[in-house]
PDB file of C-alpha atoms in Angstrom:
ATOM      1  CA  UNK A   1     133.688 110.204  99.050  1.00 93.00           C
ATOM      2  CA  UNK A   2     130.619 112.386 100.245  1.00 96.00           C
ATOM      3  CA  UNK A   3     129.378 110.749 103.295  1.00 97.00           C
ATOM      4  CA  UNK A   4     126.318 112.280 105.786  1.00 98.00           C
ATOM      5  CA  UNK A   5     126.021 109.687 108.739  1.00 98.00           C
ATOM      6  CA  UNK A   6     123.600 110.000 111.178  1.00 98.00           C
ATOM      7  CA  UNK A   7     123.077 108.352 114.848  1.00 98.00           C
ATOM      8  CA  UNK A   8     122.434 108.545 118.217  1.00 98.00           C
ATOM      9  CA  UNK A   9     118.370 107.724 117.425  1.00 97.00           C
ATOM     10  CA  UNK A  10     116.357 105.298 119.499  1.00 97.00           C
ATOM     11  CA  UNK A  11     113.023 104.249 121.620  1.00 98.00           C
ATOM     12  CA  UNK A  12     112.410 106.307 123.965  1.00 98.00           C
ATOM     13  CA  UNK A  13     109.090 107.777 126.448  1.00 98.00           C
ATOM     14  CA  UNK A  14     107.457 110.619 126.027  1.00 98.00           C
ATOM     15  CA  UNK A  15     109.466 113.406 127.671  1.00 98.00           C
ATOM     16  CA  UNK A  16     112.826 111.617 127.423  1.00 98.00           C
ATOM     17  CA  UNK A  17     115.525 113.210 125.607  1.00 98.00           C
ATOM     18  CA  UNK A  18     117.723 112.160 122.405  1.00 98.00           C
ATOM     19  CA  UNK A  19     120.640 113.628 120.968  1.00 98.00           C
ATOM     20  CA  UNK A  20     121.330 113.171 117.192  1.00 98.00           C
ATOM     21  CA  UNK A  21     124.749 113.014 115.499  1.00 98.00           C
ATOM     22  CA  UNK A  22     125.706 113.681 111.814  1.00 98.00           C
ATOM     23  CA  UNK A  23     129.181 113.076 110.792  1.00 98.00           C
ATOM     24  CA  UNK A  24     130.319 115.070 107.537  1.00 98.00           C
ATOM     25  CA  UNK A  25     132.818 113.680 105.336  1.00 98.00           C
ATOM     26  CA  UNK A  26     134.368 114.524 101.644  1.00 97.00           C
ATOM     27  CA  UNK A  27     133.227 117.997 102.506  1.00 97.00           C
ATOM     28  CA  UNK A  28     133.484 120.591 105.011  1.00 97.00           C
ATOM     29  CA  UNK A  29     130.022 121.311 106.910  1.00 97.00           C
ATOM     30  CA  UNK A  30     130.765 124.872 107.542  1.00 97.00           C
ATOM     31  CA  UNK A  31     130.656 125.639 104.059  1.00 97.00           C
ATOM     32  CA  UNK A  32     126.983 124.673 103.474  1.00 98.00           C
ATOM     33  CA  UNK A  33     123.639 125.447 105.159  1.00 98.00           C
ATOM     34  CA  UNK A  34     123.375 122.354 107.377  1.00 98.00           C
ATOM     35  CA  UNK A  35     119.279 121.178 107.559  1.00 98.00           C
ATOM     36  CA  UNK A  36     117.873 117.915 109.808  1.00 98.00           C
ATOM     37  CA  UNK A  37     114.314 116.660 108.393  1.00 98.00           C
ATOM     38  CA  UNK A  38     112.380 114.043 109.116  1.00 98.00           C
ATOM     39  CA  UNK A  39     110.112 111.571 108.167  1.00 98.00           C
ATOM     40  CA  UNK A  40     107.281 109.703 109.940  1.00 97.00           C
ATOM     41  CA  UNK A  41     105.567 106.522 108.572  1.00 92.00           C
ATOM     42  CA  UNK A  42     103.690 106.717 105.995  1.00 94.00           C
ATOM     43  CA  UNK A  43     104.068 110.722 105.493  1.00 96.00           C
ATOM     44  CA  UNK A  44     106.343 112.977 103.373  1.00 96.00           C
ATOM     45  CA  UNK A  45     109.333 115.027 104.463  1.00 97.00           C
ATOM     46  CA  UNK A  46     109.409 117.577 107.256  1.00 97.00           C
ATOM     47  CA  UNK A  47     112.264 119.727 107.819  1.00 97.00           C
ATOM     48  CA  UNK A  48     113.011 120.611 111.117  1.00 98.00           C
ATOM     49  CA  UNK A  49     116.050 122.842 111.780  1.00 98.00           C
ATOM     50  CA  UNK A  50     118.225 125.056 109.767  1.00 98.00           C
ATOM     51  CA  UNK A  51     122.018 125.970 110.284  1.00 98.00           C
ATOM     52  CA  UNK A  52     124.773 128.309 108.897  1.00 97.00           C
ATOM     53  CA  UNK A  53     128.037 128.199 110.678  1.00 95.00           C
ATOM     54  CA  UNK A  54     129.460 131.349 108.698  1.00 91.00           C
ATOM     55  CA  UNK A  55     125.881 133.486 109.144  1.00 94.00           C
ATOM     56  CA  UNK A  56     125.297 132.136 112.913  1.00 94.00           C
ATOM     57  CA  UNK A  57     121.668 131.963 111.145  1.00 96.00           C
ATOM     58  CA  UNK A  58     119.069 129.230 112.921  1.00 97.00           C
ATOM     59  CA  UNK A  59     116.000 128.048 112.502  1.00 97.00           C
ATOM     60  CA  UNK A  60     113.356 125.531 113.424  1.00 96.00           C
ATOM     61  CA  UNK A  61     109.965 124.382 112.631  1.00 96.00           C
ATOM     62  CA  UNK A  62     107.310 126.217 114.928  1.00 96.00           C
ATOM     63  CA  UNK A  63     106.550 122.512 116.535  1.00 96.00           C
ATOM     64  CA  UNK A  64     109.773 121.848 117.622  1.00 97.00           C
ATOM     65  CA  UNK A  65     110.262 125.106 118.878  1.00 95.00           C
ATOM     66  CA  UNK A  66     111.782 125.341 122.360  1.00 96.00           C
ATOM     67  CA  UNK A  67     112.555 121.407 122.435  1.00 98.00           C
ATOM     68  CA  UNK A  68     114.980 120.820 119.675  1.00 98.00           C
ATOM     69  CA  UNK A  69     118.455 122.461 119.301  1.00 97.00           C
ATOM     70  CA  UNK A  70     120.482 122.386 116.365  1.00 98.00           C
ATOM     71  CA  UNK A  71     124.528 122.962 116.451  1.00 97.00           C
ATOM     72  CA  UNK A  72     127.293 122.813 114.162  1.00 97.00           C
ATOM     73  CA  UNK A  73     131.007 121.579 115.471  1.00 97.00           C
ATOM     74  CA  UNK A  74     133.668 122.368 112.792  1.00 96.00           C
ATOM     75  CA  UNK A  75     136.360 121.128 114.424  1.00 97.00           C
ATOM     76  CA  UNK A  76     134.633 117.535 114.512  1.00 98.00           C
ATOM     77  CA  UNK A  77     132.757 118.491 111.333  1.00 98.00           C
ATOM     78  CA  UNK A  78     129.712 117.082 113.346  1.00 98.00           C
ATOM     79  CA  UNK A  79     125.948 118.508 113.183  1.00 98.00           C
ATOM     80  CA  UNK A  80     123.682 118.131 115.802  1.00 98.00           C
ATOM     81  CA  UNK A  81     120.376 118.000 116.861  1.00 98.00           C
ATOM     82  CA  UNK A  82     119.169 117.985 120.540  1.00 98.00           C
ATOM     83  CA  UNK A  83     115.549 116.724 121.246  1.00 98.00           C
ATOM     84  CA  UNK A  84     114.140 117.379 124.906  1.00 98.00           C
ATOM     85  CA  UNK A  85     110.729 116.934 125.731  1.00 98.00           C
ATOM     86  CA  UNK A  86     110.052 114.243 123.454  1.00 98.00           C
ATOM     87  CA  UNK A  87     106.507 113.440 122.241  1.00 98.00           C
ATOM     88  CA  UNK A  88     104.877 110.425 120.007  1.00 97.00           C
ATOM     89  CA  UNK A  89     104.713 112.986 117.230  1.00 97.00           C
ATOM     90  CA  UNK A  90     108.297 113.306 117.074  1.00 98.00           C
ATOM     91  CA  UNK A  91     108.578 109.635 115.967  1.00 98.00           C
ATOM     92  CA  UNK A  92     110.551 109.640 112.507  1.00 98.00           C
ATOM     93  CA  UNK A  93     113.222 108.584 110.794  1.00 98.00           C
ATOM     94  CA  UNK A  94     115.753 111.670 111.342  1.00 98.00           C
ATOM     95  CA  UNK A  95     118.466 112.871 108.238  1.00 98.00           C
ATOM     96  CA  UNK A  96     121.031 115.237 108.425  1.00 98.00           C
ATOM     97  CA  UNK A  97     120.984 117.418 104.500  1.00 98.00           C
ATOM     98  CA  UNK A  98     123.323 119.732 103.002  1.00 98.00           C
ATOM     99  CA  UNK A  99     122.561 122.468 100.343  1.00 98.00           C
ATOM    100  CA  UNK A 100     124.516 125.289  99.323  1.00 97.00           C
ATOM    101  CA  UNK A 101     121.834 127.820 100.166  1.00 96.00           C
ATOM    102  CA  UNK A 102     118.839 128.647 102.474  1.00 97.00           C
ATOM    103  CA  UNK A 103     116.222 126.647 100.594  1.00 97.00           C
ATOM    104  CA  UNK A 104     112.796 127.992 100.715  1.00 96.00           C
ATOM    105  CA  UNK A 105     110.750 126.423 103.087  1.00 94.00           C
ATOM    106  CA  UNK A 106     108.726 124.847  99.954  1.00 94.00           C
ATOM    107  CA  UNK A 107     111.554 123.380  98.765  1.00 95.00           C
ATOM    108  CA  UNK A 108     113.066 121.777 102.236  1.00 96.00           C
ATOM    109  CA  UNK A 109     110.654 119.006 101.990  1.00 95.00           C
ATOM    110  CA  UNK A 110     112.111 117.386  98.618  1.00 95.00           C
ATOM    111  CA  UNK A 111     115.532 115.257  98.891  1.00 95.00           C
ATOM    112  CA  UNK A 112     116.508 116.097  95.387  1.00 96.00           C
ATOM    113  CA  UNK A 113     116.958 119.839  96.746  1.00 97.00           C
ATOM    114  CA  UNK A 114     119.692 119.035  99.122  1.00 98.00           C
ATOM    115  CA  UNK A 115     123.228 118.656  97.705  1.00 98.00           C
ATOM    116  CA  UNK A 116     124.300 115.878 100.527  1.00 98.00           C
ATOM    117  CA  UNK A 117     121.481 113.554 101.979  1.00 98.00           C
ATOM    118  CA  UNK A 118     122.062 111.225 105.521  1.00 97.00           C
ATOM    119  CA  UNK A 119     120.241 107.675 105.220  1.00 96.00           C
ATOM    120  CA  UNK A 120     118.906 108.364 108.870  1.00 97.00           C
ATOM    121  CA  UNK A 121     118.621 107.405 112.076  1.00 98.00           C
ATOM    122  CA  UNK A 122     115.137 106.483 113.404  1.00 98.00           C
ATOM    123  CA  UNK A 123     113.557 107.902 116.820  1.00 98.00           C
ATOM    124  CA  UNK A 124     110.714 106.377 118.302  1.00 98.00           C
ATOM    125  CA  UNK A 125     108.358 107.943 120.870  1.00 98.00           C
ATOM    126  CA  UNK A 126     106.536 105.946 122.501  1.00 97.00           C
ATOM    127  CA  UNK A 127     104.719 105.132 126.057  1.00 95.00           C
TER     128      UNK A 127
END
C-alpha cells in the first residue's frame, strides 16, 4: 500500500525550531516531485516547499524563505522539512504530497492535484 506519514510536529515558542518527517512507502520518493503544504485553522491550503531528487530543483514559499529547509533521503525514502525561526503564523497542520510533476503554483493548493497525500502532523506556535 501507498502510505505518506508525517511527524515530528508539536507546540512550540516563537523562535523555536521543529523538524518534520515524512516516511514514503509503496513508492519510491525519488521518483516524484516531493511538496510539504500546510494548513492553518480555518483557511485553505498553502504549499510551502518543493523537491526533485533527480533535478536537485527546490523551492519555497517567499514567507518561509530562509527559515524552512526541505530535503529528500532516498536511502530512508524520508522527506523533510526543517523549520527554524518559528513564528505564530507558521501554526498549521503540516502534509507531506507527491505528484508526478512540478504543479503550477495554482494548482499546489488543491489535494486532488497530488498523486500521494500525508494526513499531517500539526505545529503549533505559540507564546
Amino acid at each position: 500500500d501507498v502510505q505518506l506519514v508525517e511527524s515530528g510536529g508539536g507546540s512550540v515558542q516563537p523562535g523555536d525550531s521543529l523538524k518534520l518527517s515524512c516516511v514514503a512507502s509503496g513508492f519510491s520518493a525519488s521518483n516524484y516531485w516531493m511538496y510539504w503544504v500546510r494548513q492553518a485553522p480555518g483557511k485553505g491550503l498553502e504549499w510551502v516547499s518543493v523537491t526533485n531528487s533527480g533535478s536537485g530543483y527546490v523551492s519555497w514559499r517567499t514567507s518561509v524563505y530562509g527559515r524552512f529547509s526541505i530535503s529528500l533521503d532516498n536511502a530512508k525514502n524520508t522527506l523533510y522539512l526543517e523549520m527554524n525561526s518559528l513564528k505564530p503564523e507558521d501554526t498549521a497542520t503540516y502534509h507531506c504530497a507527491a505528484a508526478s510533476s512540478l504543479l503550477p503554483v495554482s494548482d499546489r493548493t488543491s489535494a486532488r492535484a497530488y498523486t500521494y497525500w500525508g494526513q499531517g502532523t500539526q505545529v503549533t506556535v505559540s507564546a
